[in-house]
mmCIF file of C-alpha atoms and ligand atoms in Angstrom:
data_model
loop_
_atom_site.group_PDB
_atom_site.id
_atom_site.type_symbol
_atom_site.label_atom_id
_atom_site.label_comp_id
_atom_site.label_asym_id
_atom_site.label_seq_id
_atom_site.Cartn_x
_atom_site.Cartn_y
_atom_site.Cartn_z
ATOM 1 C CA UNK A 13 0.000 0.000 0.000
ATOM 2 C CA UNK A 14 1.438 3.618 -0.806
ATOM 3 C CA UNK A 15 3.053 5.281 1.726
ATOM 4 C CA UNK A 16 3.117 2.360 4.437
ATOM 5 C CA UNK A 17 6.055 1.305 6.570
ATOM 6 C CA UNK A 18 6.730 -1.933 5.952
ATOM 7 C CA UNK A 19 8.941 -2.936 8.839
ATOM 8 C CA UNK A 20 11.882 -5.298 8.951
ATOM 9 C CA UNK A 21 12.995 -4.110 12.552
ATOM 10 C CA UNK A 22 11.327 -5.296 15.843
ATOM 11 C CA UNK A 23 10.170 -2.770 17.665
ATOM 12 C CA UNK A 24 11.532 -2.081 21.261
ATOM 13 C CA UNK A 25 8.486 -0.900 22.601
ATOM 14 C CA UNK A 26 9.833 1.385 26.077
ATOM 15 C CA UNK A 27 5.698 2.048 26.413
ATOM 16 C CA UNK A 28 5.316 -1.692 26.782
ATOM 17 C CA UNK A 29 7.827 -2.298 29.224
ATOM 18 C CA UNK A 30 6.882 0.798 30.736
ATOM 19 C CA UNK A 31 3.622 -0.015 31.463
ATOM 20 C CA UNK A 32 4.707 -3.646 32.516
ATOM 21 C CA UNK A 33 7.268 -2.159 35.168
ATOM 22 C CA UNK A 34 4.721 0.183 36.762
ATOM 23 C CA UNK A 35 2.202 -2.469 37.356
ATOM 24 C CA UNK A 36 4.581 -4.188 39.222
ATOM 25 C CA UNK A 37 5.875 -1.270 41.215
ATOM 26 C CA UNK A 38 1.949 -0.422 42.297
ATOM 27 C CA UNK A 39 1.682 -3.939 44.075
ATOM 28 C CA UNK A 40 5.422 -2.891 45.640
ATOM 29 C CA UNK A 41 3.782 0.621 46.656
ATOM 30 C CA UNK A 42 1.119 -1.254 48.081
ATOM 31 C CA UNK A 43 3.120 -3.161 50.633
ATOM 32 C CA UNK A 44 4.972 -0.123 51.454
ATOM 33 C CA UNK A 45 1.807 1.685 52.129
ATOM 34 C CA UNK A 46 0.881 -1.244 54.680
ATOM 35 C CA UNK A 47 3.904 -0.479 56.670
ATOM 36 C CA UNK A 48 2.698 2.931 56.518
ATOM 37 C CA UNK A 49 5.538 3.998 54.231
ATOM 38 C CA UNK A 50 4.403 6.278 51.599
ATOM 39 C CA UNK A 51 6.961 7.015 48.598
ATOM 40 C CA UNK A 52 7.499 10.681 48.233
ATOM 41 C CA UNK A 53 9.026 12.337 45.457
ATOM 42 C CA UNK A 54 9.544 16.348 45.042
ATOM 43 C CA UNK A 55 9.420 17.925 42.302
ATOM 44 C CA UNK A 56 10.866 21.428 41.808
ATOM 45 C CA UNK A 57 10.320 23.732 38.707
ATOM 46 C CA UNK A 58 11.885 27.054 38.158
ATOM 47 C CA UNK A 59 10.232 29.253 35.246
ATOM 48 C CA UNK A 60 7.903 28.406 32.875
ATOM 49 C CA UNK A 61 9.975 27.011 30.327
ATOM 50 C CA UNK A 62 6.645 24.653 28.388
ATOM 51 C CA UNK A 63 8.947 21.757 27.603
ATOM 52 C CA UNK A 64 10.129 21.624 31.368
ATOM 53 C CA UNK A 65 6.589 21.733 32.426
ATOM 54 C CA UNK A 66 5.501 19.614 30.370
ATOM 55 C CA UNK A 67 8.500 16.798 31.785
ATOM 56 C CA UNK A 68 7.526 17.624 35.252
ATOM 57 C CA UNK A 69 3.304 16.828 34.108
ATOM 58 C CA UNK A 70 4.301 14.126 32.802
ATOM 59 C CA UNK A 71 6.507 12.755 35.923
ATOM 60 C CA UNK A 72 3.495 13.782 38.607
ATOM 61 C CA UNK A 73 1.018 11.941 36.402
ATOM 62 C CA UNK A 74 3.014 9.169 36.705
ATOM 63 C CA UNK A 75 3.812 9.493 40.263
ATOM 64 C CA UNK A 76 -0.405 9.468 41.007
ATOM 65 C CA UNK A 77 -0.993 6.294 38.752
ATOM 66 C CA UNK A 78 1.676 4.762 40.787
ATOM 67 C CA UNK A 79 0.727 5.496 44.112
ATOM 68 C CA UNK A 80 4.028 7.274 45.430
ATOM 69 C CA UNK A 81 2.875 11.172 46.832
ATOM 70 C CA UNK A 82 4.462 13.625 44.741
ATOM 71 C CA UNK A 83 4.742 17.581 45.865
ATOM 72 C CA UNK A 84 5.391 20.373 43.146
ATOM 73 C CA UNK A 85 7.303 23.329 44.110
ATOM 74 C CA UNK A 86 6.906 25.772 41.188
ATOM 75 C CA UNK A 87 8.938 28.874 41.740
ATOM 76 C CA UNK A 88 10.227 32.013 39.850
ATOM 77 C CA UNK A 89 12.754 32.100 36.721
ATOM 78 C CA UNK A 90 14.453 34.684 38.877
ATOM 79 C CA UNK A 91 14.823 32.968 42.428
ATOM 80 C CA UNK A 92 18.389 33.540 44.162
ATOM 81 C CA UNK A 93 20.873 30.693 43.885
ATOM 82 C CA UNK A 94 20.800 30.700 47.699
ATOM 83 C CA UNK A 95 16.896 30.593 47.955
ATOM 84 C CA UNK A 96 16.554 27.638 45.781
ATOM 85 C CA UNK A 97 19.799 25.801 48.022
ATOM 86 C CA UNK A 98 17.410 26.479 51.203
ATOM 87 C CA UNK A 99 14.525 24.910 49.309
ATOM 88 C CA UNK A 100 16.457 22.024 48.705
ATOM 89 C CA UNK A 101 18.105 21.571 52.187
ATOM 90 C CA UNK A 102 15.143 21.982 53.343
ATOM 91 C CA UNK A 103 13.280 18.849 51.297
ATOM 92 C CA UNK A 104 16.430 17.245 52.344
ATOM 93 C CA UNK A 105 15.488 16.914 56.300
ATOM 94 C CA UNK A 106 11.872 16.020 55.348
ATOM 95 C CA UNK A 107 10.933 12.750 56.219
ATOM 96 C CA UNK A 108 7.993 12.035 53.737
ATOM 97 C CA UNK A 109 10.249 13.118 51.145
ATOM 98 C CA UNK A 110 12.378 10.172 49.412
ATOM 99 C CA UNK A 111 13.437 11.773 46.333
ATOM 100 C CA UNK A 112 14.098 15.339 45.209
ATOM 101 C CA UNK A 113 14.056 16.137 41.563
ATOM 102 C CA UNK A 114 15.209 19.448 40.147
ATOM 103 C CA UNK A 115 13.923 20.149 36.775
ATOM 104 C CA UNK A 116 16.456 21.005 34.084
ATOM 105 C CA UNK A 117 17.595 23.048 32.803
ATOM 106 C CA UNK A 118 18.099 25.992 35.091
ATOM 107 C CA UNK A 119 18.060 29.985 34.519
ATOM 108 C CA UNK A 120 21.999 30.932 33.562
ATOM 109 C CA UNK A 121 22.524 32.515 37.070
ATOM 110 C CA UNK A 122 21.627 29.372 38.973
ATOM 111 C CA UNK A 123 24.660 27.118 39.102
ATOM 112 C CA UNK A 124 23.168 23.389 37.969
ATOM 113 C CA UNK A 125 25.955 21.496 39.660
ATOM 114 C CA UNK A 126 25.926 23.762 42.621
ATOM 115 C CA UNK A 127 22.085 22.695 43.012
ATOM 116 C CA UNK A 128 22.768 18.793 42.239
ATOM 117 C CA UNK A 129 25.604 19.039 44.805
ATOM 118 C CA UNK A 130 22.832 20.360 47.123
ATOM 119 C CA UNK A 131 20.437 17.321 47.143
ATOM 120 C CA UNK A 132 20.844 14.882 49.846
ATOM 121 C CA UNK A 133 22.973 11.724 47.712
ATOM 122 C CA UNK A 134 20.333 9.222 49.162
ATOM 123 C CA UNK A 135 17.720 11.421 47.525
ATOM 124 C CA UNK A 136 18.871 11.846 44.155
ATOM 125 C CA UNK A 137 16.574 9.838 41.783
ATOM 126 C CA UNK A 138 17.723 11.552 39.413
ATOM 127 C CA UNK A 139 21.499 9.815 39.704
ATOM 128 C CA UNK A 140 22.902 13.176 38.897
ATOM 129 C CA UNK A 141 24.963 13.865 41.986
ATOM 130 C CA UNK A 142 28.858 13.428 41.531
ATOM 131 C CA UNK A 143 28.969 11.271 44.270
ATOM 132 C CA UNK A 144 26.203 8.626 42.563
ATOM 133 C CA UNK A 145 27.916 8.941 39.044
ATOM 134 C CA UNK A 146 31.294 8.101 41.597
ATOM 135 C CA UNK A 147 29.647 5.277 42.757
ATOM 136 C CA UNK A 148 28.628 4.106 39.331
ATOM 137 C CA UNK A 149 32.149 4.750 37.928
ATOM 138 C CA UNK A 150 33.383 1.931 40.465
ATOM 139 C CA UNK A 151 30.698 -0.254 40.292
ATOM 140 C CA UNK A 152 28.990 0.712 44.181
ATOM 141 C CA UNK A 153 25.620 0.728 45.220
ATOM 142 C CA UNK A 154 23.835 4.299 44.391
ATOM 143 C CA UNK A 155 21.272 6.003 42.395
ATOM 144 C CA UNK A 156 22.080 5.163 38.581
ATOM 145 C CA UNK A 157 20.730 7.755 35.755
ATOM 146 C CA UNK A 158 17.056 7.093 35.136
ATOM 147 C CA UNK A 159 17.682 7.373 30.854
ATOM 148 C CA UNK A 160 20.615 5.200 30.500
ATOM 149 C CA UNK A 161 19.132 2.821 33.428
ATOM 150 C CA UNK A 162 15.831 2.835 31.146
ATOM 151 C CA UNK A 163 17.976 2.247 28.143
ATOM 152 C CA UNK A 164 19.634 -0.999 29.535
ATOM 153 C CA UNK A 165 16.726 -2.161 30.549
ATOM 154 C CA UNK A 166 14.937 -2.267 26.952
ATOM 155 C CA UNK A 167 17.709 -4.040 25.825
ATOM 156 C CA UNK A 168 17.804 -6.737 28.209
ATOM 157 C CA UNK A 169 14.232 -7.030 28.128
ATOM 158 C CA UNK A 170 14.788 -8.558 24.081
ATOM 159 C CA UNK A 171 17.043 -11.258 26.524
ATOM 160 C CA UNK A 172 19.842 -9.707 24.232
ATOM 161 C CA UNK A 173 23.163 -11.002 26.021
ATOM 162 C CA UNK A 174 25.502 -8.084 26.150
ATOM 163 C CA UNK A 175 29.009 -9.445 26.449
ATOM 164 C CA UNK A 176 31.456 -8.822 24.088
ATOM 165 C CA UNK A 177 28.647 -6.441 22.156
ATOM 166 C CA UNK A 178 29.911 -3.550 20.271
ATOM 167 C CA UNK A 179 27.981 -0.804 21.936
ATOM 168 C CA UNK A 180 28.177 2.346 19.986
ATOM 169 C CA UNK A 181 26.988 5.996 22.076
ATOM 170 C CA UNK A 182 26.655 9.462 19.871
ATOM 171 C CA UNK A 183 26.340 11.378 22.782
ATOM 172 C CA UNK A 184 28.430 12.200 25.122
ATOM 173 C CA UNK A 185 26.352 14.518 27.558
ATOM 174 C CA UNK A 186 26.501 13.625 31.538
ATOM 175 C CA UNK A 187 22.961 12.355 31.827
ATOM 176 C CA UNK A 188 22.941 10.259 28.593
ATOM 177 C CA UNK A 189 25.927 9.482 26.863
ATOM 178 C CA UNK A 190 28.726 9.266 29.403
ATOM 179 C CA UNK A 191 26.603 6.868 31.569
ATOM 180 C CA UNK A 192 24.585 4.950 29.434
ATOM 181 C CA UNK A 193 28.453 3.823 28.142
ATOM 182 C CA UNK A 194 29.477 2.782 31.224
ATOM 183 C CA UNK A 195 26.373 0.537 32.512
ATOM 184 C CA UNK A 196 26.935 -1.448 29.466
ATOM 185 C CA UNK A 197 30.646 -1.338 29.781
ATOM 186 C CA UNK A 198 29.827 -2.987 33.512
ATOM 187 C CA UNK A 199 27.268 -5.798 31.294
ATOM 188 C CA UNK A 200 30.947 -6.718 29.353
ATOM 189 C CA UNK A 201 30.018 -4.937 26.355
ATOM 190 C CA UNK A 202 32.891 -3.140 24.349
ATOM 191 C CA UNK A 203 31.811 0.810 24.191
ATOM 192 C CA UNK A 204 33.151 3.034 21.603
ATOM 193 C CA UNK A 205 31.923 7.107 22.213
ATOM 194 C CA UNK A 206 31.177 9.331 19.364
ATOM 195 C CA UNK A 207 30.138 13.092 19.146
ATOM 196 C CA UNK A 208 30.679 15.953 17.321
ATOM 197 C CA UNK A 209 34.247 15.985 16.852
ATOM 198 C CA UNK A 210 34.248 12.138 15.585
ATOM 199 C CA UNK A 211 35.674 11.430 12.355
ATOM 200 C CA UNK A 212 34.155 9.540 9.698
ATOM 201 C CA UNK A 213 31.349 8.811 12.422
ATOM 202 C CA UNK A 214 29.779 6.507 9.872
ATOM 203 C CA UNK A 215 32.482 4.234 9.675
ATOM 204 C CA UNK A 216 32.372 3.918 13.626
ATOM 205 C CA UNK A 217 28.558 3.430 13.350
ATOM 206 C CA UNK A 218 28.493 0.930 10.644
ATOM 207 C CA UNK A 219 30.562 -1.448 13.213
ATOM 208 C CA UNK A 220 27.767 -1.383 16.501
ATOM 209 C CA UNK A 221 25.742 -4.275 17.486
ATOM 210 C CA UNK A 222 23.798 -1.702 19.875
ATOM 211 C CA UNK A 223 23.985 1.463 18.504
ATOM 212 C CA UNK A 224 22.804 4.360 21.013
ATOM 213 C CA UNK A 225 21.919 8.198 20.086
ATOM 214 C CA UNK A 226 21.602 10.775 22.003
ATOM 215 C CA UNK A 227 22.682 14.056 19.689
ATOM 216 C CA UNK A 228 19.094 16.141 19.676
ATOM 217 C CA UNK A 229 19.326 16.525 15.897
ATOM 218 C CA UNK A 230 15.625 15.384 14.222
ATOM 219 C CA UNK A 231 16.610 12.508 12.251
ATOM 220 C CA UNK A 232 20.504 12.684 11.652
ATOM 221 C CA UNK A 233 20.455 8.705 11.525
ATOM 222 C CA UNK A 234 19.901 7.337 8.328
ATOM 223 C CA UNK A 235 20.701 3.710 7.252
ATOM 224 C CA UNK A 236 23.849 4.557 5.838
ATOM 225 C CA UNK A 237 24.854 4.573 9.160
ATOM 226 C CA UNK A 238 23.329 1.242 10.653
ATOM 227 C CA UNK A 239 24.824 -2.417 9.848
ATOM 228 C CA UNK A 240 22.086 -5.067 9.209
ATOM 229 C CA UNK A 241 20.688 -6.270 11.980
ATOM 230 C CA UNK A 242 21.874 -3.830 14.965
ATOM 231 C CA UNK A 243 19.983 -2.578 17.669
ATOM 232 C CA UNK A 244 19.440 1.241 17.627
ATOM 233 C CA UNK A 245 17.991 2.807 20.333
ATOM 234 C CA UNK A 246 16.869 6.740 19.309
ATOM 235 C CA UNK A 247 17.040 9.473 22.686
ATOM 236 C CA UNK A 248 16.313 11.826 20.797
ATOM 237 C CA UNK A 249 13.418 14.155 21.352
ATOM 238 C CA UNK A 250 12.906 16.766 18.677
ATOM 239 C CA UNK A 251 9.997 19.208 18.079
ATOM 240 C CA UNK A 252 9.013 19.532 14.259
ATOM 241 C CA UNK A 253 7.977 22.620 12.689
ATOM 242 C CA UNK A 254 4.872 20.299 12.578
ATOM 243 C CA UNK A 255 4.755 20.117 15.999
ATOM 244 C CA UNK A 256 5.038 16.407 15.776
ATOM 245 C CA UNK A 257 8.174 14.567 17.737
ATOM 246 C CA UNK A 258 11.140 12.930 15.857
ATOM 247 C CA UNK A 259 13.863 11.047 17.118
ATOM 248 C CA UNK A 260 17.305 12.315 16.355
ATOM 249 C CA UNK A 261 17.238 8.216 13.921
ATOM 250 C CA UNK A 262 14.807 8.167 10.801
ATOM 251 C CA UNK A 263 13.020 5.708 11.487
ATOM 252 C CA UNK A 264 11.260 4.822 8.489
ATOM 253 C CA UNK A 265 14.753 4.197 6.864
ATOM 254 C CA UNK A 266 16.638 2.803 9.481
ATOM 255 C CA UNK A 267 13.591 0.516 10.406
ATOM 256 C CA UNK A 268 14.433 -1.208 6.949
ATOM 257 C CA UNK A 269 17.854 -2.031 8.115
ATOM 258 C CA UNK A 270 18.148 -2.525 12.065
ATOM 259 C CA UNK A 271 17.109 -5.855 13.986
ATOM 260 C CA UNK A 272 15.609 -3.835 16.829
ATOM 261 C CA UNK A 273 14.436 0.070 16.881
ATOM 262 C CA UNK A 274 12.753 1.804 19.513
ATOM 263 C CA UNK A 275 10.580 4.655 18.520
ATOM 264 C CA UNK A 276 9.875 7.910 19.370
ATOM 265 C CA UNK A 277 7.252 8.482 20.723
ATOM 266 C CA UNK A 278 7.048 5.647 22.983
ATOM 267 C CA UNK A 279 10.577 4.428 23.703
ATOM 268 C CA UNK A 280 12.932 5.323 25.806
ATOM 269 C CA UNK A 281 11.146 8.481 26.687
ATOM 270 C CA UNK A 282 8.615 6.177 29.216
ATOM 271 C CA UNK A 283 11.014 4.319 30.601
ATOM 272 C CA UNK A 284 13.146 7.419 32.071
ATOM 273 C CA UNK A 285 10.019 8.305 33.834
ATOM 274 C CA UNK A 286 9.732 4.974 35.219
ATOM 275 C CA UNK A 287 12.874 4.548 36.695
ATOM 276 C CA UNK A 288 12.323 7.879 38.404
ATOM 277 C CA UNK A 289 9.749 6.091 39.620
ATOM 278 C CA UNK A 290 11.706 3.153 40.500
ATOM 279 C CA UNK A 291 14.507 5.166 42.086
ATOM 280 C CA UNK A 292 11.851 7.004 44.207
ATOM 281 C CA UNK A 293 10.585 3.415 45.497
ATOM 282 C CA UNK A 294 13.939 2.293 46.336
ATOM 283 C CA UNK A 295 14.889 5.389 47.921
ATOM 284 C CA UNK A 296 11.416 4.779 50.115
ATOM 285 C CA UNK A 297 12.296 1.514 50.840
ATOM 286 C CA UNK A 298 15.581 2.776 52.145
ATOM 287 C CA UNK A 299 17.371 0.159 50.574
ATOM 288 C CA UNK A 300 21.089 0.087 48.729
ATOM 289 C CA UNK A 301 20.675 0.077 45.157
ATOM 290 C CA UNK A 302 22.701 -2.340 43.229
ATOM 291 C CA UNK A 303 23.773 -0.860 40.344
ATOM 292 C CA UNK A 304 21.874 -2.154 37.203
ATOM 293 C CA UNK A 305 21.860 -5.619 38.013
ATOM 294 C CA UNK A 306 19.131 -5.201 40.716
ATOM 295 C CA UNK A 307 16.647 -4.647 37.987
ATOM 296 C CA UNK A 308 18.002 -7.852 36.442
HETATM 297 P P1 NAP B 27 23.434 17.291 24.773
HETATM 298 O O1 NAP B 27 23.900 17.526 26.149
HETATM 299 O O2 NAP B 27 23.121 18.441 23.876
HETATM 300 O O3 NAP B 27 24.500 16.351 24.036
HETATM 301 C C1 NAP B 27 24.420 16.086 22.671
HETATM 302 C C2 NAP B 27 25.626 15.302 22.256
HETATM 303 O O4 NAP B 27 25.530 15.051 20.861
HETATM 304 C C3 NAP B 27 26.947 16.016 22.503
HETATM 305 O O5 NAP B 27 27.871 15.131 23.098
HETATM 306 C C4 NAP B 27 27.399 16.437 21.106
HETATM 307 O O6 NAP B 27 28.805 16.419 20.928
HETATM 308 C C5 NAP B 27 26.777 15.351 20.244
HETATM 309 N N1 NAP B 27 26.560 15.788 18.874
HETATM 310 C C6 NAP B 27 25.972 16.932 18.448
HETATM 311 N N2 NAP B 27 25.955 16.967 17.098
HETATM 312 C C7 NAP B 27 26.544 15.838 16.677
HETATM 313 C C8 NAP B 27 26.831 15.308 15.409
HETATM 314 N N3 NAP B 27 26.503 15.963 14.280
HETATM 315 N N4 NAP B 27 27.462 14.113 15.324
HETATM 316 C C9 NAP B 27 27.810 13.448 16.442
HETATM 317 N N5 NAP B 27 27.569 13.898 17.689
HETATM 318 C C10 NAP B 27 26.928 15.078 17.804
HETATM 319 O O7 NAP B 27 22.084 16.396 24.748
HETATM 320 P P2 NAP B 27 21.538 15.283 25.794
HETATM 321 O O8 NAP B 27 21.057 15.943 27.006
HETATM 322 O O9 NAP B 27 22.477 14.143 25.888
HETATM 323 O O10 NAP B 27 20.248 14.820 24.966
HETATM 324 C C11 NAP B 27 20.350 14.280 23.663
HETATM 325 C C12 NAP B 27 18.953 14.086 23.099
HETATM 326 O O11 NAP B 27 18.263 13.146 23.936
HETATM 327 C C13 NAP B 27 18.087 15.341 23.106
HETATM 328 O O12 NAP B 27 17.212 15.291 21.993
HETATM 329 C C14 NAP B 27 17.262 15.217 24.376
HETATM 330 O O13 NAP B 27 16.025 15.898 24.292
HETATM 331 C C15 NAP B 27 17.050 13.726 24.413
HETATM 332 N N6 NAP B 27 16.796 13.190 25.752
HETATM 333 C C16 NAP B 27 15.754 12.337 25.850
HETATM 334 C C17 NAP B 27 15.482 11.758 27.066
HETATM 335 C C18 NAP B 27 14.332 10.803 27.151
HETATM 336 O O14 NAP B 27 13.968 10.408 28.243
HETATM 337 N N7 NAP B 27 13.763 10.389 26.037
HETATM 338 C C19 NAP B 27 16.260 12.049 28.194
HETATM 339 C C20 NAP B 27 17.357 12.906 28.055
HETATM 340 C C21 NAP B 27 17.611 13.468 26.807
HETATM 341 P P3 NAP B 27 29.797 17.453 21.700
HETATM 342 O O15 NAP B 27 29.915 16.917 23.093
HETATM 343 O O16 NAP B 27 31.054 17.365 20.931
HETATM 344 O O17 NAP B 27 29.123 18.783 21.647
#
């Protein structure tokens, strides 16, 4: 039929597995809530950046289907550094509070690291605090990044065995790229980093078994770039002047080519939220988090 898709890849469907993960994590909630623990997660937003807003919607929806209590503190685009560190040492000494989120990104005179070094380590969800990305670098228990943590988890959940893998990242960002390399260096998988310096990128790309990207440029990915049969797994979030969402992949072409694709909408996008989520739980449960391999 004209104009159809006719797909060659599996899809790697992150609202599936998404939506799989969360119905077990209300029955965990449950329990929790019969030990009268409830999870807590807080979110704080500064400005009124939509796209932020629209992350943080999407992360208290999530929190209310779940069960865990989630608390919004909106403030202004033009709070002092120092207000917004009281905030958060503040949410820090609160005992219904297990996890403190702040949204980013932050006004230019608000430090980012400055505010991540601010939240309590056993509250980060997030995994962004030096001393959890520490942790990860030498394989110790602490929060993990929720994107690359929902990342390894599509993969495994295709019962894809990682070892000895060529793992290809584009990306090479502290939330994304960076980690995401180094939970699948820890599953034995051989990581090569690209990014915008890389020379003859394709050449690198053309080699991955798992190829991940996380540039933010709609549809930079075309087959030329994929070998037959690889896993590609598309961060990417862009708005089009259509106001539809693309991947940073094209997935109508690389679908043709790749053994497993994950879309966008509906890929890894859900399954960062749900390892917020998941983080938040833990964090409630007050338990040491091991690394990927607990979610094994
Ligand atoms: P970022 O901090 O802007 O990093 C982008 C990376 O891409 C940089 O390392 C950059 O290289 C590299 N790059 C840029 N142009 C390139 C090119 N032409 N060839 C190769 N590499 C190139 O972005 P990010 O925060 O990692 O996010 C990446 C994308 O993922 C964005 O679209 C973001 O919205 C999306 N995202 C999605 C989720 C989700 O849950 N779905 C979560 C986080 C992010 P240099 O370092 O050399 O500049």
């Amino acid at each position: 039929m004209r104009g159809e898709i006719i797909l060659k890849a599996k899809i790697i469907s992150g609202k599936s597995l998404a939506s799989d993960l969360r119905e077990k994590m209300k029955n965990d909630i449950e329990e929790l809530r019969k030990k009268e623990i409830i999870p807590g997660l807080a979110v704080i937003l500064v400005g009124d950046d939509p796209a932020s807003r629209t992350y943080v919607n999407a992360k208290i929806r999530a929190c209310k289907e779940t069960g865990i209590h989630s608390v919004i503190y909106e403030r202004p685009a033009d709070i002092r550094e120092d207000e917004l560190i009281s905030l958060i040492n503040q949410l820090n000494q609160e005992d219904t509070i297990h996890g403190i989120l702040v949204q980013l990104p932050l006004p230019s005179h608000i430090s980012e690291l400055k505010i991540i070094e601010t939240i309590s380590p056993e509250k980060d969800v997030d995994g962004f605090h030096p001393i959890n990305i520490g942790k990860m670098m030498i394989g110790q228990t602490g929060f993990l990044p929720c994107t690359p943590l929902g990342i390894i988890q599509l993969v495994k959940s295709k019962n894809i065995d990682l070892t000895g893998k060529h793992v290809v990242v584009i990306g090479r960002s502290n939330i994304v790229g960076k980690p995401v390399g180094q939970l699948f260096l820890k599953e034995n998988a051989t990581v090569t980093y690209c990014h915008s310096k890389t020379k003859d990128l394709i050449n690198i790309t053309r080699q991955a078994d798992i190829l991940i990207v996380a540039i933010g440029k709609a549809k930079i990915i075309n087959k030329d770039y994929i070998k037959k049969g690889a896993i590609v797994i598309d961060v990417g979030v862009n708005r089009l002047s259509d106001g539809s969402l693309s991947g940073d992949v094209d997935f109508e072409q690389v679908s043709q080519i790749a053994g497993y694709i994950t879309p966008v909408p509906g890929g890894v996008g859900p399954m960062t939220i749900t390892m917020l989520l998941s983080n938040t739980l833990l964090a409630a449960k007050g338990k040491k988090i091991g690394c990927s391999r607990e979610f094994d």
